[in-house]
Amino acid sequence: MRKKLILESGEVFYGKAFGADQETTGEVVFNTGMTGYQELISDPSYCGQMVCMTYPLIGNYGINRDDYESIEPAIKGLIVKEICDLPSNFRSQMTLDELFKKKNLSGISGIDTRRLTRLLRNAGVVKGKIVSADADEQQVITELQGLELHKNQVAQVSTKTAYANPGRGFKVVLVDFGAKLGIIRELSQRNCDIIVVSHDTTAEEIMLMDPDGIMLSNGPGDPQDNPQALEMIRTLLGKVPIFGICLGHQLISLACGATTYKLKFGHRGGNHPVLDLKRNRVDITSQNHGYAVDQESLKNTDLEETHIALNDRTNEGVKHKIHPCFSVQYHPEASPGPEDTNYLFDDFIEMMGAWKGRS
């Protein structure tokens, strides 16, 4: 079935539909990963977004039972150059098209993703809509230009009730702003006793659980849309070690007095080089964020910069000068992407051990 992708800026891309036969609207972004489409589709941080894959062939190793990062996808749509209908992999259980039909998701293939990516790099992130080939283009453009995308996306993807992932090691409360299962996997491998709580859980409720550490997860949207989380973090600072990832990193920075801003086209992919200023080494990282911490604003806080992105020199990590608290903008749990930086979970374990030993 023929479809077309229409952008609010007026560009139109014709292609072929896959997945559910329905229209879908979202913020159009691009991802530079060559693999990892299953993890990407199930990453809650993509809530409200349609993702353009820069790699030309997607779906070639199918979909399997193990590589999901959430139970239900929050992505709005997928945009690819070519979709593979005959995947080849010993773990493959279904095609990408079959998954999209089962999950009621829409995608479009056969478009010039290189042209679309260059457009997004030049113009920045834009709103778009996948519609039928005969839809009125000017009407859709007008609709998109007047459309305000949903805010408070964290509430859409966060767990509604707390749940446990038991272990015999340190007790970690994972605050779910849209957490990927990769975070739970890394903590579980270190035998942590994990309690996952909703994004709006208060500091008092968390302290009643008597945690050895707090983990602030990744998540979608503007970090400034989460004022209750900032108050929670301020209250917990100095009471228990804290480790933040992606949105968690931005929230720690905001809670300590820094500011954030929206990047022109964000960082999304599994191949982003980051300089670790403390270790004086470069790591290749997995990233997925559209906002960044303003480096100048860090100078008036108790945070010191620990990591910077080598592609555009933006901030990628901070550490508190007084309290046991650190965070990174990228994803050390990878999924998908390189596992160069999963040692940060070991740093978190060591921090909790030192803090508990001191008390």
GROMACS .gro file of C-alpha atoms in nm:
model
  359
    1MET     CA    1   0.000   0.000   0.000
    2ARG     CA    2   0.138   0.340  -0.099
    3LYS     CA    3   0.188   0.598   0.175
    4LYS     CA    4   0.365   0.927   0.212
    5LEU     CA    5   0.547   1.109   0.490
    6ILE     CA    6   0.461   1.478   0.512
    7LEU     CA    7   0.669   1.720   0.719
    8GLU     CA    8   0.548   2.044   0.870
    9SER     CA    9   0.818   2.222   0.668
   10GLY     CA   10   0.641   2.118   0.348
   11GLU     CA   11   0.856   1.828   0.223
   12VAL     CA   12   0.680   1.513   0.106
   13PHE     CA   13   0.833   1.164   0.080
   14TYR     CA   14   0.649   0.887  -0.104
   15GLY     CA   15   0.693   0.526   0.002
   16LYS     CA   16   0.532   0.195   0.087
   17ALA     CA   17   0.351   0.116   0.412
   18PHE     CA   18   0.440  -0.165   0.651
   19GLY     CA   19   0.287  -0.263   0.982
   20ALA     CA   20  -0.058  -0.137   1.078
   21ASP     CA   21  -0.261   0.046   0.814
   22GLN     CA   22  -0.318   0.370   1.000
   23GLU     CA   23  -0.201   0.730   1.005
   24THR     CA   24   0.050   0.834   1.266
   25THR     CA   25   0.194   1.169   1.379
   26GLY     CA   26   0.508   1.248   1.573
   27GLU     CA   27   0.838   1.427   1.603
   28VAL     CA   28   1.068   1.305   1.324
   29VAL     CA   29   1.423   1.220   1.440
   30PHE     CA   30   1.704   1.008   1.297
   31ASN     CA   31   1.916   0.727   1.441
   32THR     CA   32   2.262   0.638   1.307
   33GLY     CA   33   2.277   0.278   1.434
   34MET     CA   34   2.345  -0.002   1.186
   35THR     CA   35   2.175  -0.260   1.409
   36GLY     CA   36   1.958  -0.260   1.720
   37TYR     CA   37   1.624  -0.171   1.562
   38GLN     CA   38   1.432  -0.403   1.799
   39GLU     CA   39   1.577  -0.236   2.108
   40LEU     CA   40   1.516   0.105   1.952
   41ILE     CA   41   1.151   0.030   1.877
   42SER     CA   42   1.095  -0.080   2.238
   43ASP     CA   43   1.296   0.204   2.400
   44PRO     CA   44   1.049   0.422   2.600
   45SER     CA   45   1.266   0.728   2.535
   46TYR     CA   46   1.127   0.734   2.180
   47CYS     CA   47   0.778   0.809   2.310
   48GLY     CA   48   0.597   1.034   2.061
   49GLN     CA   49   0.868   1.011   1.794
   50MET     CA   50   0.898   0.870   1.443
   51VAL     CA   51   1.251   0.743   1.384
   52CYS     CA   52   1.432   0.759   1.052
   53MET     CA   53   1.704   0.493   1.029
   54THR     CA   54   2.011   0.616   0.842
   55TYR     CA   55   2.131   0.262   0.770
   56PRO     CA   56   1.960   0.157   0.444
   57LEU     CA   57   1.849  -0.202   0.523
   58ILE     CA   58   1.643  -0.265   0.837
   59GLY     CA   59   1.486  -0.590   0.959
   60ASN     CA   60   1.746  -0.828   0.812
   61TYR     CA   61   1.788  -1.034   1.131
   62GLY     CA   62   1.422  -1.030   1.231
   63ILE     CA   63   1.265  -0.997   1.576
   64ASN     CA   64   1.344  -1.225   1.869
   65ARG     CA   65   1.208  -1.273   2.221
   66ASP     CA   66   1.517  -1.146   2.409
   67ASP     CA   67   1.603  -0.800   2.278
   68TYR     CA   68   1.305  -0.597   2.395
   69GLU     CA   69   1.370  -0.295   2.619
   70SER     CA   70   1.005  -0.263   2.729
   71ILE     CA   71   0.687  -0.468   2.706
   72GLU     CA   72   0.493  -0.218   2.495
   73PRO     CA   73   0.661   0.015   2.242
   74ALA     CA   74   0.610   0.390   2.280
   75ILE     CA   75   0.751   0.482   1.937
   76LYS     CA   76   0.506   0.643   1.693
   77GLY     CA   77   0.653   0.510   1.369
   78LEU     CA   78   0.960   0.392   1.178
   79ILE     CA   79   1.102   0.533   0.854
   80VAL     CA   80   1.339   0.316   0.650
   81LYS     CA   81   1.497   0.297   0.307
   82GLU     CA   82   1.441  -0.079   0.268
   83ILE     CA   83   1.263  -0.326   0.495
   84CYS     CA   84   1.369  -0.691   0.485
   85ASP     CA   85   1.081  -0.937   0.440
   86LEU     CA   86   1.301  -1.249   0.465
   87PRO     CA   87   1.524  -1.210   0.773
   88SER     CA   88   1.804  -1.458   0.840
   89ASN     CA   89   1.908  -1.526   1.199
   90PHE     CA   90   1.887  -1.833   1.421
   91ARG     CA   91   1.701  -1.633   1.690
   92SER     CA   92   1.448  -1.473   1.453
   93GLN     CA   93   1.083  -1.544   1.536
   94MET     CA   94   0.903  -1.292   1.318
   95THR     CA   95   0.963  -1.011   1.071
   96LEU     CA   96   0.967  -0.642   1.153
   97ASP     CA   97   0.645  -0.601   0.955
   98GLU     CA   98   0.476  -0.875   1.160
   99LEU     CA   99   0.582  -0.710   1.486
  100PHE     CA  100   0.442  -0.375   1.372
  101LYS     CA  101   0.111  -0.538   1.281
  102LYS     CA  102   0.090  -0.711   1.621
  103LYS     CA  103   0.174  -0.390   1.810
  104ASN     CA  104  -0.047  -0.168   1.589
  105LEU     CA  105   0.248   0.046   1.478
  106SER     CA  106   0.293   0.217   1.142
  107GLY     CA  107   0.603   0.239   0.926
  108ILE     CA  108   0.704   0.357   0.582
  109SER     CA  109   0.977   0.218   0.356
  110GLY     CA  110   1.118   0.304   0.017
  111ILE     CA  111   1.189   0.671   0.085
  112ASP     CA  112   1.518   0.859   0.049
  113THR     CA  113   1.631   0.841   0.413
  114ARG     CA  114   1.961   1.008   0.325
  115ARG     CA  115   1.779   1.315   0.199
  116LEU     CA  116   1.550   1.315   0.504
  117THR     CA  117   1.846   1.289   0.743
  118ARG     CA  118   2.025   1.579   0.576
  119LEU     CA  119   1.707   1.782   0.598
  120LEU     CA  120   1.678   1.713   0.972
  121ARG     CA  121   2.045   1.800   1.027
  122ASN     CA  122   1.996   2.134   0.852
  123ALA     CA  123   1.649   2.230   0.973
  124GLY     CA  124   1.642   2.052   1.307
  125VAL     CA  125   1.372   1.822   1.440
  126VAL     CA  126   1.031   1.866   1.273
  127LYS     CA  127   0.685   1.721   1.313
  128GLY     CA  128   0.565   1.475   1.054
  129LYS     CA  129   0.277   1.248   0.962
  130ILE     CA  130   0.250   0.920   0.772
  131VAL     CA  131  -0.069   0.929   0.564
  132SER     CA  132  -0.224   0.762   0.261
  133ALA     CA  133  -0.082   0.851  -0.079
  134ASP     CA  134  -0.393   1.047  -0.179
  135ALA     CA  135  -0.415   1.262   0.137
  136ASP     CA  136  -0.439   1.640   0.091
  137GLU     CA  137  -0.081   1.758   0.148
  138GLN     CA  138  -0.153   2.122   0.228
  139GLN     CA  139  -0.421   2.023   0.478
  140VAL     CA  140  -0.174   1.792   0.658
  141ILE     CA  141   0.098   2.059   0.659
  142THR     CA  142  -0.139   2.312   0.811
  143GLU     CA  143  -0.246   2.057   1.071
  144LEU     CA  144   0.116   1.981   1.164
  145GLN     CA  145   0.213   2.347   1.190
  146GLY     CA  146  -0.067   2.406   1.440
  147LEU     CA  147  -0.009   2.085   1.632
  148GLU     CA  148   0.136   2.094   1.983
  149LEU     CA  149   0.298   1.764   2.068
  150HIS     CA  150   0.214   1.600   2.399
  151LYS     CA  151   0.407   1.702   2.708
  152ASN     CA  152   0.466   1.501   3.025
  153GLN     CA  153   0.561   1.198   2.819
  154VAL     CA  154   0.731   1.045   3.122
  155ALA     CA  155   0.390   0.981   3.278
  156GLN     CA  156   0.291   0.782   2.967
  157VAL     CA  157   0.580   0.534   2.992
  158SER     CA  158   0.659   0.513   3.364
  159THR     CA  159   0.533   0.218   3.567
  160LYS     CA  160   0.213   0.293   3.756
  161THR     CA  161   0.290   0.061   4.048
  162ALA     CA  162   0.615  -0.035   4.216
  163TYR     CA  163   0.759  -0.383   4.156
  164ALA     CA  164   1.063  -0.578   4.270
  165ASN     CA  165   1.347  -0.761   4.095
  166PRO     CA  166   1.497  -0.942   4.395
  167GLY     CA  167   1.866  -0.995   4.461
  168ARG     CA  168   2.095  -1.046   4.760
  169GLY     CA  169   2.326  -0.749   4.708
  170PHE     CA  170   2.279  -0.376   4.752
  171LYS     CA  171   1.920  -0.252   4.755
  172VAL     CA  172   1.871  -0.010   4.466
  173VAL     CA  173   1.556   0.193   4.407
  174LEU     CA  174   1.524   0.251   4.032
  175VAL     CA  175   1.307   0.554   3.958
  176ASP     CA  176   1.135   0.476   3.630
  177PHE     CA  177   1.112   0.776   3.397
  178GLY     CA  178   1.091   0.535   3.103
  179ALA     CA  179   1.355   0.283   3.208
  180LYS     CA  180   1.503   0.038   2.961
  181LEU     CA  181   1.524  -0.323   3.073
  182GLY     CA  182   1.898  -0.303   3.005
  183ILE     CA  183   1.940  -0.103   3.327
  184ILE     CA  184   1.769  -0.377   3.527
  185ARG     CA  185   1.983  -0.639   3.352
  186GLU     CA  186   2.307  -0.461   3.448
  187LEU     CA  187   2.201  -0.415   3.810
  188SER     CA  188   2.081  -0.777   3.828
  189GLN     CA  189   2.415  -0.904   3.698
  190ARG     CA  190   2.569  -0.732   4.000
  191ASN     CA  191   2.317  -0.910   4.225
  192CYS     CA  192   2.139  -0.588   4.328
  193ASP     CA  193   1.805  -0.609   4.507
  194ILE     CA  194   1.601  -0.380   4.280
  195ILE     CA  195   1.276  -0.198   4.350
  196VAL     CA  196   1.134  -0.010   4.050
  197VAL     CA  197   0.912   0.285   4.141
  198SER     CA  198   0.702   0.537   3.950
  199HIS     CA  199   0.841   0.868   3.829
  200ASP     CA  200   0.635   1.065   4.082
  201THR     CA  201   0.746   0.872   4.392
  202THR     CA  202   0.850   1.114   4.667
  203ALA     CA  203   1.182   1.120   4.847
  204GLU     CA  204   1.008   1.024   5.171
  205GLU     CA  205   0.852   0.717   5.008
  206ILE     CA  206   1.188   0.615   4.865
  207MET     CA  207   1.368   0.653   5.198
  208LEU     CA  208   1.108   0.430   5.365
  209MET     CA  209   1.244   0.150   5.143
  210ASP     CA  210   1.587   0.194   5.309
  211PRO     CA  211   1.786   0.188   4.984
  212ASP     CA  212   2.164   0.162   4.950
  213GLY     CA  213   2.145   0.359   4.626
  214ILE     CA  214   1.911   0.543   4.389
  215MET     CA  215   1.912   0.490   4.013
  216LEU     CA  216   1.749   0.759   3.795
  217SER     CA  217   1.658   0.612   3.458
  218ASN     CA  218   1.639   0.738   3.103
  219GLY     CA  219   1.312   0.868   2.967
  220PRO     CA  220   1.144   1.082   2.697
  221GLY     CA  221   1.063   1.449   2.660
  222ASP     CA  222   1.178   1.777   2.808
  223PRO     CA  223   1.350   1.732   3.147
  224GLN     CA  224   1.195   2.057   3.267
  225ASP     CA  225   0.851   1.892   3.253
  226ASN     CA  226   0.934   1.697   3.572
  227PRO     CA  227   0.939   1.944   3.865
  228GLN     CA  228   0.836   1.678   4.118
  229ALA     CA  229   1.146   1.476   4.030
  230LEU     CA  230   1.371   1.776   4.092
  231GLU     CA  231   1.236   1.817   4.443
  232MET     CA  232   1.281   1.445   4.507
  233ILE     CA  233   1.645   1.458   4.394
  234ARG     CA  234   1.727   1.766   4.602
  235THR     CA  235   1.590   1.594   4.912
  236LEU     CA  236   1.785   1.271   4.850
  237LEU     CA  237   2.122   1.433   4.775
  238GLY     CA  238   2.363   1.348   5.054
  239LYS     CA  239   2.132   1.089   5.208
  240VAL     CA  240   2.206   0.804   4.965
  241PRO     CA  241   2.431   0.751   4.657
  242ILE     CA  242   2.266   0.847   4.325
  243PHE     CA  243   2.345   0.739   3.967
  244GLY     CA  244   2.161   0.899   3.673
  245ILE     CA  245   2.140   0.799   3.307
  246CYS     CA  246   2.024   1.021   3.017
  247LEU     CA  247   1.707   1.194   3.146
  248GLY     CA  248   1.827   1.106   3.496
  249HIS     CA  249   2.147   1.296   3.420
  250GLN     CA  250   1.955   1.602   3.306
  251LEU     CA  251   1.730   1.593   3.613
  252ILE     CA  252   2.030   1.577   3.849
  253SER     CA  253   2.181   1.877   3.671
  254LEU     CA  254   1.856   2.076   3.691
  255ALA     CA  255   1.811   1.985   4.058
  256CYS     CA  256   2.159   2.121   4.133
  257GLY     CA  257   2.097   2.455   3.960
  258ALA     CA  258   2.214   2.396   3.602
  259THR     CA  259   1.997   2.448   3.293
  260THR     CA  260   1.911   2.237   2.988
  261TYR     CA  261   1.833   2.319   2.625
  262LYS     CA  262   1.701   2.138   2.319
  263LEU     CA  263   1.959   2.020   2.068
  264LYS     CA  264   1.904   2.098   1.701
  265PHE     CA  265   1.879   1.733   1.602
  266GLY     CA  266   1.984   1.533   1.908
  267HIS     CA  267   2.217   1.237   1.954
  268ARG     CA  268   2.071   0.900   1.856
  269GLY     CA  269   2.277   0.595   1.767
  270GLY     CA  270   2.531   0.344   1.891
  271ASN     CA  271   2.848   0.508   1.761
  272HIS     CA  272   2.901   0.838   1.948
  273PRO     CA  273   3.253   0.907   2.083
  274VAL     CA  274   3.271   1.055   2.435
  275LEU     CA  275   3.580   1.181   2.616
  276ASP     CA  276   3.604   1.072   2.981
  277LEU     CA  277   3.788   1.366   3.138
  278LYS     CA  278   3.870   1.175   3.458
  279ARG     CA  279   4.014   0.863   3.293
  280ASN     CA  280   4.151   1.051   2.989
  281ARG     CA  281   4.005   0.798   2.747
  282VAL     CA  282   3.752   0.794   2.464
  283ASP     CA  283   3.456   0.557   2.477
  284ILE     CA  284   3.217   0.475   2.192
  285THR     CA  285   2.870   0.513   2.340
  286SER     CA  286   2.504   0.445   2.275
  287GLN     CA  287   2.294   0.762   2.287
  288ASN     CA  288   1.933   0.872   2.259
  289HIS     CA  289   1.853   1.225   2.372
  290GLY     CA  290   1.720   1.548   2.228
  291TYR     CA  291   1.818   1.776   2.518
  292ALA     CA  292   2.154   1.860   2.676
  293VAL     CA  293   2.290   2.024   2.989
  294ASP     CA  294   2.424   2.376   2.938
  295GLN     CA  295   2.795   2.364   3.022
  296GLU     CA  296   2.818   2.729   3.123
  297SER     CA  297   2.540   2.681   3.376
  298LEU     CA  298   2.742   2.408   3.552
  299LYS     CA  299   2.996   2.666   3.669
  300ASN     CA  300   2.756   2.804   3.930
  301THR     CA  301   2.671   2.465   4.077
  302ASP     CA  302   2.831   2.195   4.294
  303LEU     CA  303   2.867   1.977   3.985
  304GLU     CA  304   3.183   1.922   3.784
  305GLU     CA  305   3.187   1.813   3.422
  306THR     CA  306   3.326   1.462   3.373
  307HIS     CA  307   3.246   1.375   3.010
  308ILE     CA  308   3.208   1.564   2.680
  309ALA     CA  309   3.084   1.455   2.336
  310LEU     CA  310   3.359   1.469   2.076
  311ASN     CA  311   3.120   1.529   1.785
  312ASP     CA  312   2.983   1.861   1.912
  313ARG     CA  313   3.160   1.920   2.249
  314THR     CA  314   2.833   1.910   2.447
  315ASN     CA  315   2.813   1.784   2.804
  316GLU     CA  316   2.794   1.407   2.858
  317GLY     CA  317   2.845   1.363   3.232
  318VAL     CA  318   2.873   1.527   3.574
  319LYS     CA  319   2.979   1.440   3.928
  320HIS     CA  320   2.876   1.613   4.251
  321LYS     CA  321   3.166   1.779   4.432
  322ILE     CA  322   3.027   1.707   4.779
  323HIS     CA  323   2.773   1.424   4.774
  324PRO     CA  324   2.797   1.069   4.630
  325CYS     CA  325   2.621   1.139   4.301
  326PHE     CA  326   2.720   1.110   3.937
  327SER     CA  327   2.545   1.081   3.602
  328VAL     CA  328   2.604   1.041   3.229
  329GLN     CA  329   2.408   1.156   2.927
  330TYR     CA  330   2.475   0.840   2.726
  331HIS     CA  331   2.362   0.480   2.792
  332PRO     CA  332   2.620   0.260   2.969
  333GLU     CA  333   2.372  -0.030   2.959
  334ALA     CA  334   2.389   0.001   2.576
  335SER     CA  335   2.107  -0.216   2.429
  336PRO     CA  336   2.172  -0.154   2.150
  337GLY     CA  337   2.529  -0.041   2.114
  338PRO     CA  338   2.882  -0.099   2.246
  339GLU     CA  339   2.934  -0.201   2.607
  340ASP     CA  340   3.248   0.010   2.657
  341THR     CA  341   3.103   0.200   2.950
  342ASN     CA  342   2.912  -0.056   3.156
  343TYR     CA  343   3.195  -0.023   3.411
  344LEU     CA  344   2.995   0.274   3.540
  345PHE     CA  345   2.762   0.028   3.708
  346ASP     CA  346   3.066  -0.110   3.891
  347ASP     CA  347   3.151   0.247   3.995
  348PHE     CA  348   2.799   0.276   4.135
  349ILE     CA  349   2.844  -0.050   4.330
  350GLU     CA  350   3.173   0.079   4.471
  351MET     CA  351   3.010   0.409   4.566
  352MET     CA  352   2.732   0.231   4.754
  353GLY     CA  353   2.988   0.010   4.929
  354ALA     CA  354   3.199   0.306   5.038
  355TRP     CA  355   2.892   0.496   5.158
  356LYS     CA  356   2.756   0.200   5.352
  357GLY     CA  357   3.096   0.129   5.505
  358ARG     CA  358   3.126   0.487   5.620
  359SER     CA  359   2.790   0.475   5.795
   0.00000   0.00000   0.00000
